Tab-separated table of C-alpha atoms in Angstrom:
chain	number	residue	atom	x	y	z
B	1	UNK	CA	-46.502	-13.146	32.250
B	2	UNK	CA	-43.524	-13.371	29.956
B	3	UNK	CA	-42.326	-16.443	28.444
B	4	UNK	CA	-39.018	-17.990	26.390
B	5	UNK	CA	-38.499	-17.729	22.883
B	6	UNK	CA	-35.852	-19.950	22.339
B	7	UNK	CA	-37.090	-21.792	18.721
B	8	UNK	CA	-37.193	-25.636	18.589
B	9	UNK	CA	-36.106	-26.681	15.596
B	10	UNK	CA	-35.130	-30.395	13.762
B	11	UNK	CA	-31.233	-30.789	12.835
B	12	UNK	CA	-30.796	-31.310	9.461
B	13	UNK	CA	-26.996	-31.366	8.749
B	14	UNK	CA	-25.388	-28.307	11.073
B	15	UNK	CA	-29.029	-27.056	11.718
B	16	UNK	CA	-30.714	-26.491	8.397
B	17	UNK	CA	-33.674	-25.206	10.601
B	18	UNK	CA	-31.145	-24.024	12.146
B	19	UNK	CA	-19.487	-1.532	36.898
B	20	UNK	CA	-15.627	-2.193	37.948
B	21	UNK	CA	-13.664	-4.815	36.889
B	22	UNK	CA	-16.134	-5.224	33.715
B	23	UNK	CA	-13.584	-4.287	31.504
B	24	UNK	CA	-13.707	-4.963	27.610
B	25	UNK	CA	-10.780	-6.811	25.365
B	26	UNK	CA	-10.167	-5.815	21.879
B	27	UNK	CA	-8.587	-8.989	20.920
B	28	UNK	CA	-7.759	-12.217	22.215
B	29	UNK	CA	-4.714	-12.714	23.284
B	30	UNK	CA	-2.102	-13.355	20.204
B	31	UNK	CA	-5.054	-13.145	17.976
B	32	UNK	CA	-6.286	-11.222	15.633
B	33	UNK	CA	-10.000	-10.813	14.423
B	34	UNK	CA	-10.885	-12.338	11.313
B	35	UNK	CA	-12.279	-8.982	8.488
B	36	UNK	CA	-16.077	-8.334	9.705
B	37	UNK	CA	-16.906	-8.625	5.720
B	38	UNK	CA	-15.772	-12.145	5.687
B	39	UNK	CA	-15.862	-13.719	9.391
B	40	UNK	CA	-17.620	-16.645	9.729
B	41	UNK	CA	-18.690	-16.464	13.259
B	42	UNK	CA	-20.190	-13.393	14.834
B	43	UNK	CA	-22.850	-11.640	17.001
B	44	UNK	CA	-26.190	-13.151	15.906
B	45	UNK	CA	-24.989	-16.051	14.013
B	46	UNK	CA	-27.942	-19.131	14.758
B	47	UNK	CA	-26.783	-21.223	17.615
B	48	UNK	CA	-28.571	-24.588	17.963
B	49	UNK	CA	-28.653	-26.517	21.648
B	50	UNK	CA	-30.072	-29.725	21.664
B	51	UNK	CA	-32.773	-28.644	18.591
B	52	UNK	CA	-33.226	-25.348	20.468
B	53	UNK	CA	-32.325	-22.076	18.023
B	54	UNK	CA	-31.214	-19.274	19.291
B	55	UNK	CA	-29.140	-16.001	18.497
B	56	UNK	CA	-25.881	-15.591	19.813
B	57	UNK	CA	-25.730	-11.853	21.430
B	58	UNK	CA	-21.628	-10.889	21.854
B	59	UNK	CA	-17.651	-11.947	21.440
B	60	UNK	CA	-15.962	-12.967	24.910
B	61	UNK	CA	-12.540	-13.636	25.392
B	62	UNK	CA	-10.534	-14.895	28.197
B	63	UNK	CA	-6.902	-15.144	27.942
B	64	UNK	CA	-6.831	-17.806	24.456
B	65	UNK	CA	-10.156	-18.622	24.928
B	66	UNK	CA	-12.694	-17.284	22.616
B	67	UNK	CA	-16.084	-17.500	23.929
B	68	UNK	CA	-20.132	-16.553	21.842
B	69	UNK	CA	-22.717	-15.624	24.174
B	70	UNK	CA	-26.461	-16.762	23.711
B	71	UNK	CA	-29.136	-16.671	26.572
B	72	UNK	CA	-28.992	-19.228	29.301
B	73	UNK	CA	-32.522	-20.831	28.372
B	74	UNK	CA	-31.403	-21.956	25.036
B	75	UNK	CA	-30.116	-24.776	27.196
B	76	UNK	CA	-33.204	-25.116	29.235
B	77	UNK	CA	-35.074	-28.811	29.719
B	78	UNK	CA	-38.358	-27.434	30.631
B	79	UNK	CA	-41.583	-25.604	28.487
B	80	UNK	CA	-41.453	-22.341	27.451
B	81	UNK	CA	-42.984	-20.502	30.113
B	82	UNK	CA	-40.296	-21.879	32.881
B	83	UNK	CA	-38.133	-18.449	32.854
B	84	UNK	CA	-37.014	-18.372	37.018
B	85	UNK	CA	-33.079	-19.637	36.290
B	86	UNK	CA	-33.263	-20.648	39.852
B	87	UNK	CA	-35.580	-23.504	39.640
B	88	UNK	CA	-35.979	-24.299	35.832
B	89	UNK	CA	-34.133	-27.316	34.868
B	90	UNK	CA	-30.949	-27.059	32.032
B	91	UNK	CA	-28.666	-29.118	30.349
B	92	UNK	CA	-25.092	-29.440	32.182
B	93	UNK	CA	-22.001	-27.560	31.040
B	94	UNK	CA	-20.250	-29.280	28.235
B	95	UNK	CA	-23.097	-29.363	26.010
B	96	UNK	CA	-22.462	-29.343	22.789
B	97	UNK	CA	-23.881	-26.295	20.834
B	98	UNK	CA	-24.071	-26.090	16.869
B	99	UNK	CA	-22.609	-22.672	15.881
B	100	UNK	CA	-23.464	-21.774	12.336
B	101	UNK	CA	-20.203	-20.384	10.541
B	102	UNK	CA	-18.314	-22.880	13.025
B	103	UNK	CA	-16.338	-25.675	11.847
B	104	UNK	CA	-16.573	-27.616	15.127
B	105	UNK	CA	-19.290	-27.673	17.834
B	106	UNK	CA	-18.502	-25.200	20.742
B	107	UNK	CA	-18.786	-26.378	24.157
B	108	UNK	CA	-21.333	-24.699	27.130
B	109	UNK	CA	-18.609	-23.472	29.577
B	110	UNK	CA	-20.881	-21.054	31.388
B	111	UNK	CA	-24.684	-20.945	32.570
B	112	UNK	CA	-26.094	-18.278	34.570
B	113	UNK	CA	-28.895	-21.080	35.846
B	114	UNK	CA	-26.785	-24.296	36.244
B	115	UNK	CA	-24.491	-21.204	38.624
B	116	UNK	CA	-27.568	-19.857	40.647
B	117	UNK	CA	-28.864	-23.455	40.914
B	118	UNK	CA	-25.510	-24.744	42.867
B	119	UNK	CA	-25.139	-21.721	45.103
B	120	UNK	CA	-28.724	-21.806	45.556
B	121	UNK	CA	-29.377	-18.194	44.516
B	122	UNK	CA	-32.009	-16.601	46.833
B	123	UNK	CA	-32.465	-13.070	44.913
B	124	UNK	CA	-35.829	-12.956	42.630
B	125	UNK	CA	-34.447	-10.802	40.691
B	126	UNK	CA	-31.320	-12.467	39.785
B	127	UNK	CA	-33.319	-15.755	39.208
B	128	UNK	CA	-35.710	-13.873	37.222
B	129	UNK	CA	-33.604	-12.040	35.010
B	130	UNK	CA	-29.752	-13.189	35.181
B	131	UNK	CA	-29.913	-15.449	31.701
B	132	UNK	CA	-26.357	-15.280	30.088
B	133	UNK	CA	-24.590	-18.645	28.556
B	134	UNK	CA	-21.168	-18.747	27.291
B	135	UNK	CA	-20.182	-20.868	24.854
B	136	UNK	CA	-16.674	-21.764	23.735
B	137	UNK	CA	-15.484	-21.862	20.313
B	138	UNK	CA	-13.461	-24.397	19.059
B	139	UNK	CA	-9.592	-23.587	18.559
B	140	UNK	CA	-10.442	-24.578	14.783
B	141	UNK	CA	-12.599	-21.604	14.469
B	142	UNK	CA	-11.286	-18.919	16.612
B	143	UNK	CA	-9.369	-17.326	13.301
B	144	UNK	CA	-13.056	-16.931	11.261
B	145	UNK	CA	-14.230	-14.780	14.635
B	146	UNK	CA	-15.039	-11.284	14.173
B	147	UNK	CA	-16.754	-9.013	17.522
B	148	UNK	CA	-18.678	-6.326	15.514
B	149	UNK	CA	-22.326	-6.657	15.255
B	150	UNK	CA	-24.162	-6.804	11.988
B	151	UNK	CA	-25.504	-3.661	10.652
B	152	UNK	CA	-24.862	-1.685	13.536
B	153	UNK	CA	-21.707	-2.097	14.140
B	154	UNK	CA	-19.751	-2.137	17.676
B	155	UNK	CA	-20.390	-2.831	20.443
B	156	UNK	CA	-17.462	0.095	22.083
B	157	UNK	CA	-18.174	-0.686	25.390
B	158	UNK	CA	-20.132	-2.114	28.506
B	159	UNK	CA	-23.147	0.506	29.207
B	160	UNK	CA	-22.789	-0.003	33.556
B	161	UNK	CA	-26.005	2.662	34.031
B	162	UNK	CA	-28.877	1.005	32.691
B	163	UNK	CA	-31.340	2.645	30.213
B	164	UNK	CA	-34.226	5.655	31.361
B	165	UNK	CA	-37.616	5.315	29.575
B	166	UNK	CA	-37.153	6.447	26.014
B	167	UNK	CA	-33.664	5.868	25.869
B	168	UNK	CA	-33.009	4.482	21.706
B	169	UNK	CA	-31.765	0.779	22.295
B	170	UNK	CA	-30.805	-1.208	18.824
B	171	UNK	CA	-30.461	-5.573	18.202
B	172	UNK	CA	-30.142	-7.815	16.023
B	173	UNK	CA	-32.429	-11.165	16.052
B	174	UNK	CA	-31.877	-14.423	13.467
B	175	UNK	CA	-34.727	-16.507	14.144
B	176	UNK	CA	-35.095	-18.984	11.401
B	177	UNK	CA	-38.977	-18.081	11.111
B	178	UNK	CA	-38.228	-15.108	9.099
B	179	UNK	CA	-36.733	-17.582	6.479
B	180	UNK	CA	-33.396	-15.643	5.790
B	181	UNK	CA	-35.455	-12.800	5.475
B	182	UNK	CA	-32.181	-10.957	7.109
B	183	UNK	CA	-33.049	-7.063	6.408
B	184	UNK	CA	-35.835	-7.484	9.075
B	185	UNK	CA	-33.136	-8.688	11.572
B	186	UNK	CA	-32.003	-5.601	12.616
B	187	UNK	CA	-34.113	-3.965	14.818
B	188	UNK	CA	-34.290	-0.448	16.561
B	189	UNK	CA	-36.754	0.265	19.247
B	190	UNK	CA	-36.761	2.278	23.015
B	191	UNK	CA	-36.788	1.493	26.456
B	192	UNK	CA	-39.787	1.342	28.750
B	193	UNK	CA	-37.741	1.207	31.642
B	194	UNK	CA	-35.564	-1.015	33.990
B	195	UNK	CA	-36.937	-3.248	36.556
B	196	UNK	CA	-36.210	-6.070	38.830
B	197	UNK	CA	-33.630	-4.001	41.106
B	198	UNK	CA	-32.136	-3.152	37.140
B	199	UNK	CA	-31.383	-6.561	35.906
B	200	UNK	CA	-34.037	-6.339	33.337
B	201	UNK	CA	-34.387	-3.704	30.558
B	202	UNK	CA	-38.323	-3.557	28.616
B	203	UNK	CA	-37.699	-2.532	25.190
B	204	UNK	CA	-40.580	-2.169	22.622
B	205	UNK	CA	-38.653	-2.531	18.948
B	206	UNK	CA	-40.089	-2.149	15.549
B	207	UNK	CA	-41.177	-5.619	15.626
B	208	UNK	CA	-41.090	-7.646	18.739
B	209	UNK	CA	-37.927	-10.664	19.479
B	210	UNK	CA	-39.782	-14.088	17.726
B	211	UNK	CA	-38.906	-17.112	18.862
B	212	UNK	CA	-35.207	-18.103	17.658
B	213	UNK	CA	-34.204	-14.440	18.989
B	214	UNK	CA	-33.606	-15.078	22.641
B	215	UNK	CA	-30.203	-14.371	23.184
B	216	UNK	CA	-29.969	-11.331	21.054
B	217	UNK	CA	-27.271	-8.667	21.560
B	218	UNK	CA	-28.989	-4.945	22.722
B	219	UNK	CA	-26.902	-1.915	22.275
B	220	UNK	CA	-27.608	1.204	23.534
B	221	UNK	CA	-27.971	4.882	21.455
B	222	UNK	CA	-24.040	5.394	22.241
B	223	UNK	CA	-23.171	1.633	20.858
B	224	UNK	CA	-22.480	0.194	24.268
B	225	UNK	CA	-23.932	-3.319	25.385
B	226	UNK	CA	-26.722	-3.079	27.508
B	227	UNK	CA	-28.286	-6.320	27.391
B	228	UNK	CA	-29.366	-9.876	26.050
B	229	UNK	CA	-32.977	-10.388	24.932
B	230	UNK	CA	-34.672	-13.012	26.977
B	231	UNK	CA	-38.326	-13.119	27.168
B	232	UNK	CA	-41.385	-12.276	25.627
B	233	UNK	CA	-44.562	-10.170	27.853
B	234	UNK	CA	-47.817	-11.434	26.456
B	235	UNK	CA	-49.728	-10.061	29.062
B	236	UNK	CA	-48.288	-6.897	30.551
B	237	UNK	CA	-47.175	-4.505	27.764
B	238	UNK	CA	-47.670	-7.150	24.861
B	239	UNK	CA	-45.280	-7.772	22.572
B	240	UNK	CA	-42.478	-5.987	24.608
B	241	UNK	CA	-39.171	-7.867	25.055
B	242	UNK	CA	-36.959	-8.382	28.504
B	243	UNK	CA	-33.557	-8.049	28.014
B	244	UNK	CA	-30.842	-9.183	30.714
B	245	UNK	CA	-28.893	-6.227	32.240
B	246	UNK	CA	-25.470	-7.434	30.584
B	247	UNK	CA	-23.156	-5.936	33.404
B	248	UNK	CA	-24.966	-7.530	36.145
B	249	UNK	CA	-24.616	-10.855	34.115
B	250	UNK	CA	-21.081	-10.519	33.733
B	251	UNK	CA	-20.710	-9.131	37.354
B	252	UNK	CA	-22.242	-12.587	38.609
B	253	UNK	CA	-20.053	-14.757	36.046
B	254	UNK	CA	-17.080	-13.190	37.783
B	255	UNK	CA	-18.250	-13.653	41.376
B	256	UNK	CA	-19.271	-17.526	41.178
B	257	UNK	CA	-17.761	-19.059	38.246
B	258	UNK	CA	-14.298	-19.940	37.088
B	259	UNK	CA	-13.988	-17.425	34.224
B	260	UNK	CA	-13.125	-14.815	35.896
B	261	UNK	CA	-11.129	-13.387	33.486
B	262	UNK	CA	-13.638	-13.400	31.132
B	263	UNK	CA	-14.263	-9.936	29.167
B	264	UNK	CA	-16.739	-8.656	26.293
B	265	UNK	CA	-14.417	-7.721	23.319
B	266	UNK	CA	-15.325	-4.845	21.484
B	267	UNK	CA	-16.215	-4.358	17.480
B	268	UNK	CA	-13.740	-3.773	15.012
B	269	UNK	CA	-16.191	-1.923	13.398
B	270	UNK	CA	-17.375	1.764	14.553
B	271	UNK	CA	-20.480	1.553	16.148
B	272	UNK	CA	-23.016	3.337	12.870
B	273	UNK	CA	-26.125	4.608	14.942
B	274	UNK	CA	-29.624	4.556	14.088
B	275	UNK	CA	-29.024	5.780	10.660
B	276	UNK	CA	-27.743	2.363	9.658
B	277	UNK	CA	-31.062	0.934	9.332
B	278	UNK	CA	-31.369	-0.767	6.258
């Protein structure tokens, strides 16, 4: 059984409890990344969705458009254990979503589940697994934007193979249970393997994603993104994480959505390894 980890929370100000044709952007167009030491918005910032924390995972851009990812379920209207995007109820594009570091609220503009529910999506494993959300920044705050991921670094790419048991995987989580505890954010862990037809990756990490994770970025041993953390097992292989194949995710926003120019920029920052571990 797995379940959702998205972290309901009370606002309190801006939420005090707060393969092909996937190509990557390195900046938006006439735009230029704020300085990773100083940006204000950024993989795993806290995003809050009608009271419901999550981390935001990676930097998309589409022409001017600036776009934070976070997992689709952060806008979900049902309990926790309601994970099939096909039949689990959401809140409609244009939602507003609190992005910390944001001036402005950013706007839903892209849900994997509100998408399979209108073309009535028929594959299990897309309904199980496909759970990517885009949300767009506010023109206000697309100058204190920077792609690179905290500690790690990158990502430098889209990883379009999937992970083999063992493979070294990395993330980055913000739940506000750890009480700005941030150098147990960072994460590294391994794969247990891929399932559901390769939409899903297992990962085992040092410590499992908490609620307030979901959405988290996964990068693979090279630096690539692989994947957005999604669910929690707490019966089969306990305390494991499923994270969304990210190319798939993408692959599906480009077949039945209007963003089809959408792209994953890549860090400013080289991607540091394993031995960045704090």
């Amino acid at each position: 059984m797995r379940t959702r980890f998205g972290l309901v929370v009370s606002l309190v100000g801006v939420a005090a409890l707060a393969a092909a044709g996937l190509a990557t952007g390195a900046a938006a167009a006439g735009h230029s990344w704020a300085a990773a030491s100083s940006a204000a918005v950024h993989p795993g910032v806290q995003t809050v969705t009608n009271s419901a924390q999550c981390t935001a995972n990676f930097v998309f851009q589409g022409g001017s458009k600036v776009y934070i990812g976070q997992a689709a379920h952060c806008a979900a209207k049902g309990d926790a254990t309601q994970t099939n995007g096909c039949t689990s109820e959401s809140l409609p594009i244009g939602t507003q979503v609190q992005v910390s570091g944001a001036s402005k609220p950013g706007v839903l503009a892209y849900s994997s589940w509100v998408s399979m529910q209108a073309i009535k999506e028929k594959d299990a494993n897309a309904c199980a697994y496909n759970d990517l959300a885009l949300v767009e920044l506010d023109p206000a705050d697309v100058g204190k934007v920077n792609p690179s991921m905290p500690v790690w670094g990158g990502p430098n790419g889209l990883n379009t193979s999937g992970l083999q048991q063992g493979d070294v995987v990395v993330t980055y989580g913000n739940s506000k249970l750890r009480a700005e505890t941030s150098e147990l954010n960072a994460k590294q862990g391994t794969s247990l393997g891929d399932s559901g037809g390769g939409w899903s990756h297992t990962i085992r990490t040092s410590t499992p994603g908490i609620p307030g994770d979901s959405g988290s970025a996964v990068l693979d041993a090279t630096g690539r993104a692989v994947g957005v953390l999604s669910t929690l097992n707490i019966t089969t292989n306990i305390g494991t994480n499923n994270a969304g194949d990210l190319s798939r995710e993408l692959g599906y926003l480009h077949a039945h959505s209007s963003l089809r120019n959408v792209s994953l920029v890549t860090g400013t920052q080289d991607f540091r390894g394993t031995t960045a571990m704090p």
